[in-house]
Structures are given as C-alpha cells and as structure tokens.
C-alpha cells in the first residue's frame, strides 16, 4: 500500500477557497486564516528589516520639517560635526544634516514611484497576457524578452543622457527606471499565472460567465500577492541603487536632491581627499541600511513564496535546540 502524506505547507498558487475545503474535509478548522498564510512569519530578521526601513522612511518624511534650508550658504567653509551642525557643513557652509533629510525624501520618492510603476507594468504584461493567451500573450512575452536581453544600466544611461538637463526631474528618472525594470518580474508572474489559469476554480469561474477582470482580481491575483510584494520590494531597492549610480555620474535629477546627488557633489568637492567623511558617509550609510532593511523583509516574503525555506529555518532551529539540550544534559 502506498503511503500518501499530505503536504504541511500550502502552495502559493492554491486558491484560498480550496485550502478551506481541504481543512474542512479533514474534520478540523484551519489553524490560520487564508490571509494569514500570505503574511511572513515574524522573525528577528523581519523585525530588524521593518525597524530599519521604518526609521529611514520616517527620517525622510519628517526630517525636512525639522531641519533648516539645505541650500543656505554660510561663510564658515567646511566644518566638522559640532553642536550647531550635527553632521558638519560642506565647502560652502551648507548643513549636511539638512541636505541628508531632503535627499532621503527624494530617494524614497523615486524608489516608491519606480516600485509602483514597475509592478503595474509587470502585472499588465505578465498576468493579463498569460490569462488572455494567444497573440496577446505572444506579443507581451516578446516585448518582455526584448527588454530582458537589452542591458539595463547602459539603456538607462542612454535614455537619461538624451533627456535635457532642465527637464530631468525626479519623476523623469523614475519613469526611465520603471520602463527598464519591469521585464524580469513580468516573466515570473506570467509563469505563475499560466499555472493558476489551469486550476479548476479558475475554469469554473470562466465557465460561469465571470468577466475577465473579475477572474483576474478575485481568483488569480490574491494567490500571487506574496510574489508581487517581493517584486515590489526588490524594485524599490533596485531603483534607489540605480538612481544613486546615475546621479553619481552626473545623470541624476537636476531639480531635486537625492542621496545620489549628495554623493555626486561630495565627489566634486573632493570630500574624500580632504577627509570630510561627514559629507559622503551618511548618504552611503542610508542607502546601505535601507537596502539591507528591505532585503531582510524580502527574505521573509520569500518564505511565503517557497515554504521549503521556512522548513529549512525551522529544521535549523530544532537542531540548535537539540544541541543545547544535549550540552545541558551532559553538564
């Protein structure tokens, strides 16, 4: 007789209705709601990531309201951090803390806008194309393949270089980064949608005469929320890093302050050679910490997408507890 062991963790592409029916067939209520299954498990790494991202986001939102004008020029030259200027000043006497607050807000704006635009594009070209099938899917798939083949950073540099400097605002940079950063996520969503489209509950909804938009939003989209959330977080990280790279080579936003423009002006002001660490270390540290925070959040979301990662983590935790218990018994 074949021993069939039911799965402990559900697949993310399973319908929430199916999960509830499976639990009721076993004669017991599900331990967690369907929406709870889509949330990452609270771990120290997730808490650390949320704290880092929240602190930096609050600094970017509230910081400009609490500091002075970052463009004010003072006749004090470059000074080290002091009680009057907590992060020192630039060569022209501008307060570095004020510049950092406004630059953080600018980078967060670009990252959020790119994340939203890239996610929307990936949803349209990935989910809608795979659901419709036929020529629509073939055309969308061909377009995404073209964008995947083209190198991202050189394309961004070329597009940003053709935009006049006076018209190169933060929203222009965000649109350029979104156009060049949606293709990979679209391919992942297309593969997942092709798998879900053949499920019984999707076929039943289509046979019953449900509209296409309702089948996509009610039956397909909720099962892809963990994947979409992971892709959104990854798009925000990539956008902030790409904008910093563009600004560092002089192709950033001309009428707004970002962390990349701070590094650009610090380089032009010979901050490194002059030993003015307070000018270039804070923006680089903000980029690193915010990227680390979002990466830790993304790792926790990956456990929802692939339950095997959670099983590995739980197995390691049990093994550590067993080793501690063995050492305690020996002592």
mmCIF file of N, CA and C in Angstrom, residues 10-24 30 32-38 196 199 201-202 217-226:
data_model
loop_
_atom_site.group_PDB
_atom_site.id
_atom_site.type_symbol
_atom_site.label_atom_id
_atom_site.label_comp_id
_atom_site.label_asym_id
_atom_site.label_seq_id
_atom_site.Cartn_x
_atom_site.Cartn_y
_atom_site.Cartn_z
ATOM 1 N N UNK A 10 0.939 24.895 2.271
ATOM 2 C CA UNK A 10 0.222 25.018 1.020
ATOM 3 C C UNK A 10 1.061 25.716 -0.032
ATOM 4 N N UNK A 11 0.710 25.475 -1.290
ATOM 5 C CA UNK A 11 1.347 26.173 -2.404
ATOM 6 C C UNK A 11 0.730 27.551 -2.531
ATOM 7 N N UNK A 12 1.529 28.541 -2.916
ATOM 8 C CA UNK A 12 1.001 29.901 -3.004
ATOM 9 C C UNK A 12 0.009 30.040 -4.137
ATOM 10 N N UNK A 13 0.021 29.120 -5.082
ATOM 11 C CA UNK A 13 -0.894 29.217 -6.201
ATOM 12 C C UNK A 13 -2.220 28.521 -5.929
ATOM 13 N N UNK A 14 -2.406 27.968 -4.761
ATOM 14 C CA UNK A 14 -3.654 27.329 -4.420
ATOM 15 C C UNK A 14 -4.682 28.363 -4.022
ATOM 16 N N UNK A 15 -5.915 28.116 -4.384
ATOM 17 C CA UNK A 15 -6.977 29.045 -4.028
ATOM 18 C C UNK A 15 -7.234 29.008 -2.534
ATOM 19 N N UNK A 16 -7.552 30.147 -1.957
ATOM 20 C CA UNK A 16 -7.886 30.184 -0.536
ATOM 21 C C UNK A 16 -9.149 29.371 -0.255
ATOM 22 N N UNK A 17 -10.059 29.342 -1.234
ATOM 23 C CA UNK A 17 -11.262 28.525 -1.086
ATOM 24 C C UNK A 17 -10.910 27.046 -1.028
ATOM 25 N N UNK A 18 -9.939 26.636 -1.841
ATOM 26 C CA UNK A 18 -9.504 25.238 -1.839
ATOM 27 C C UNK A 18 -8.876 24.851 -0.521
ATOM 28 N N UNK A 19 -8.072 25.747 0.052
ATOM 29 C CA UNK A 19 -7.439 25.462 1.338
ATOM 30 C C UNK A 19 -8.484 25.265 2.433
ATOM 31 N N UNK A 20 -9.505 26.106 2.419
ATOM 32 C CA UNK A 20 -10.550 25.969 3.435
ATOM 33 C C UNK A 20 -11.312 24.657 3.280
ATOM 34 N N UNK A 21 -11.585 24.255 2.024
ATOM 35 C CA UNK A 21 -12.290 22.997 1.795
ATOM 36 C C UNK A 21 -11.450 21.802 2.230
ATOM 37 N N UNK A 22 -10.128 21.873 1.961
ATOM 38 C CA UNK A 22 -9.263 20.779 2.400
ATOM 39 C C UNK A 22 -9.252 20.654 3.913
ATOM 40 N N UNK A 23 -9.244 21.775 4.602
ATOM 41 C CA UNK A 23 -9.250 21.723 6.061
ATOM 42 C C UNK A 23 -10.557 21.167 6.596
ATOM 43 N N UNK A 24 -11.682 21.558 5.960
ATOM 44 C CA UNK A 24 -12.972 21.059 6.423
ATOM 45 C C UNK A 24 -13.122 19.571 6.143
ATOM 46 N N UNK A 30 -9.124 25.210 9.938
ATOM 47 C CA UNK A 30 -7.733 25.581 9.639
ATOM 48 C C UNK A 30 -7.130 26.359 10.786
ATOM 49 N N UNK A 32 -4.795 28.619 10.657
ATOM 50 C CA UNK A 32 -4.607 30.016 10.320
ATOM 51 C C UNK A 32 -5.499 30.373 9.156
ATOM 52 N N UNK A 33 -5.951 31.605 9.104
ATOM 53 C CA UNK A 33 -6.784 32.052 8.001
ATOM 54 C C UNK A 33 -5.973 32.081 6.719
ATOM 55 N N UNK A 34 -6.702 32.152 5.589
ATOM 56 C CA UNK A 34 -6.025 32.154 4.300
ATOM 57 C C UNK A 34 -5.159 33.393 4.129
ATOM 58 N N UNK A 35 -5.644 34.541 4.612
ATOM 59 C CA UNK A 35 -4.850 35.755 4.515
ATOM 60 C C UNK A 35 -3.624 35.683 5.413
ATOM 61 N N UNK A 36 -3.753 35.007 6.561
ATOM 62 C CA UNK A 36 -2.609 34.866 7.460
ATOM 63 C C UNK A 36 -1.518 34.023 6.832
ATOM 64 N N UNK A 37 -1.909 33.069 5.966
ATOM 65 C CA UNK A 37 -0.921 32.242 5.300
ATOM 66 C C UNK A 37 -0.056 33.043 4.338
ATOM 67 N N UNK A 38 -0.579 34.196 3.868
ATOM 68 C CA UNK A 38 0.169 35.022 2.928
ATOM 69 C C UNK A 38 1.120 35.984 3.616
ATOM 70 N N UNK A 196 -1.771 28.875 -12.628
ATOM 71 C CA UNK A 196 -3.057 29.077 -11.944
ATOM 72 C C UNK A 196 -4.216 29.021 -12.924
ATOM 73 N N UNK A 199 -6.220 25.855 -13.169
ATOM 74 C CA UNK A 199 -6.844 25.301 -11.960
ATOM 75 C C UNK A 199 -8.352 25.196 -12.136
ATOM 76 N N UNK A 201 -10.867 25.946 -10.054
ATOM 77 C CA UNK A 201 -11.701 27.058 -9.620
ATOM 78 C C UNK A 201 -11.655 28.227 -10.603
ATOM 79 N N UNK A 202 -10.532 28.392 -11.312
ATOM 80 C CA UNK A 202 -10.464 29.431 -12.350
ATOM 81 C C UNK A 202 -11.309 29.019 -13.548
ATOM 82 N N UNK A 217 -8.780 39.514 -10.778
ATOM 83 C CA UNK A 217 -8.641 40.192 -9.484
ATOM 84 C C UNK A 217 -9.107 39.342 -8.310
ATOM 85 N N UNK A 218 -10.056 38.452 -8.521
ATOM 86 C CA UNK A 218 -10.620 37.675 -7.404
ATOM 87 C C UNK A 218 -9.994 36.284 -7.299
ATOM 88 N N UNK A 219 -9.779 35.623 -8.416
ATOM 89 C CA UNK A 219 -9.320 34.235 -8.390
ATOM 90 C C UNK A 219 -7.806 34.090 -8.553
ATOM 91 N N UNK A 220 -7.181 34.966 -9.318
ATOM 92 C CA UNK A 220 -5.759 34.809 -9.639
ATOM 93 C C UNK A 220 -4.885 35.728 -8.803
ATOM 94 N N UNK A 221 -5.226 37.003 -8.768
ATOM 95 C CA UNK A 221 -4.359 37.991 -8.122
ATOM 96 C C UNK A 221 -4.107 37.710 -6.641
ATOM 97 N N UNK A 222 -5.118 37.337 -5.827
ATOM 98 C CA UNK A 222 -4.822 37.084 -4.408
ATOM 99 C C UNK A 222 -3.793 35.997 -4.170
ATOM 100 N N UNK A 223 -3.720 35.001 -5.054
ATOM 101 C CA UNK A 223 -2.745 33.927 -4.885
ATOM 102 C C UNK A 223 -1.328 34.349 -5.251
ATOM 103 N N UNK A 224 -1.195 35.501 -5.915
ATOM 104 C CA UNK A 224 0.124 35.990 -6.322
ATOM 105 C C UNK A 224 0.600 37.150 -5.464
ATOM 106 N N UNK A 225 -0.130 37.497 -4.421
ATOM 107 C CA UNK A 225 0.251 38.652 -3.604
ATOM 108 C C UNK A 225 1.645 38.526 -2.990
ATOM 109 N N UNK A 226 2.047 37.367 -2.445
ATOM 110 C CA UNK A 226 3.418 37.290 -1.922
ATOM 111 C C UNK A 226 4.478 37.532 -2.991
#
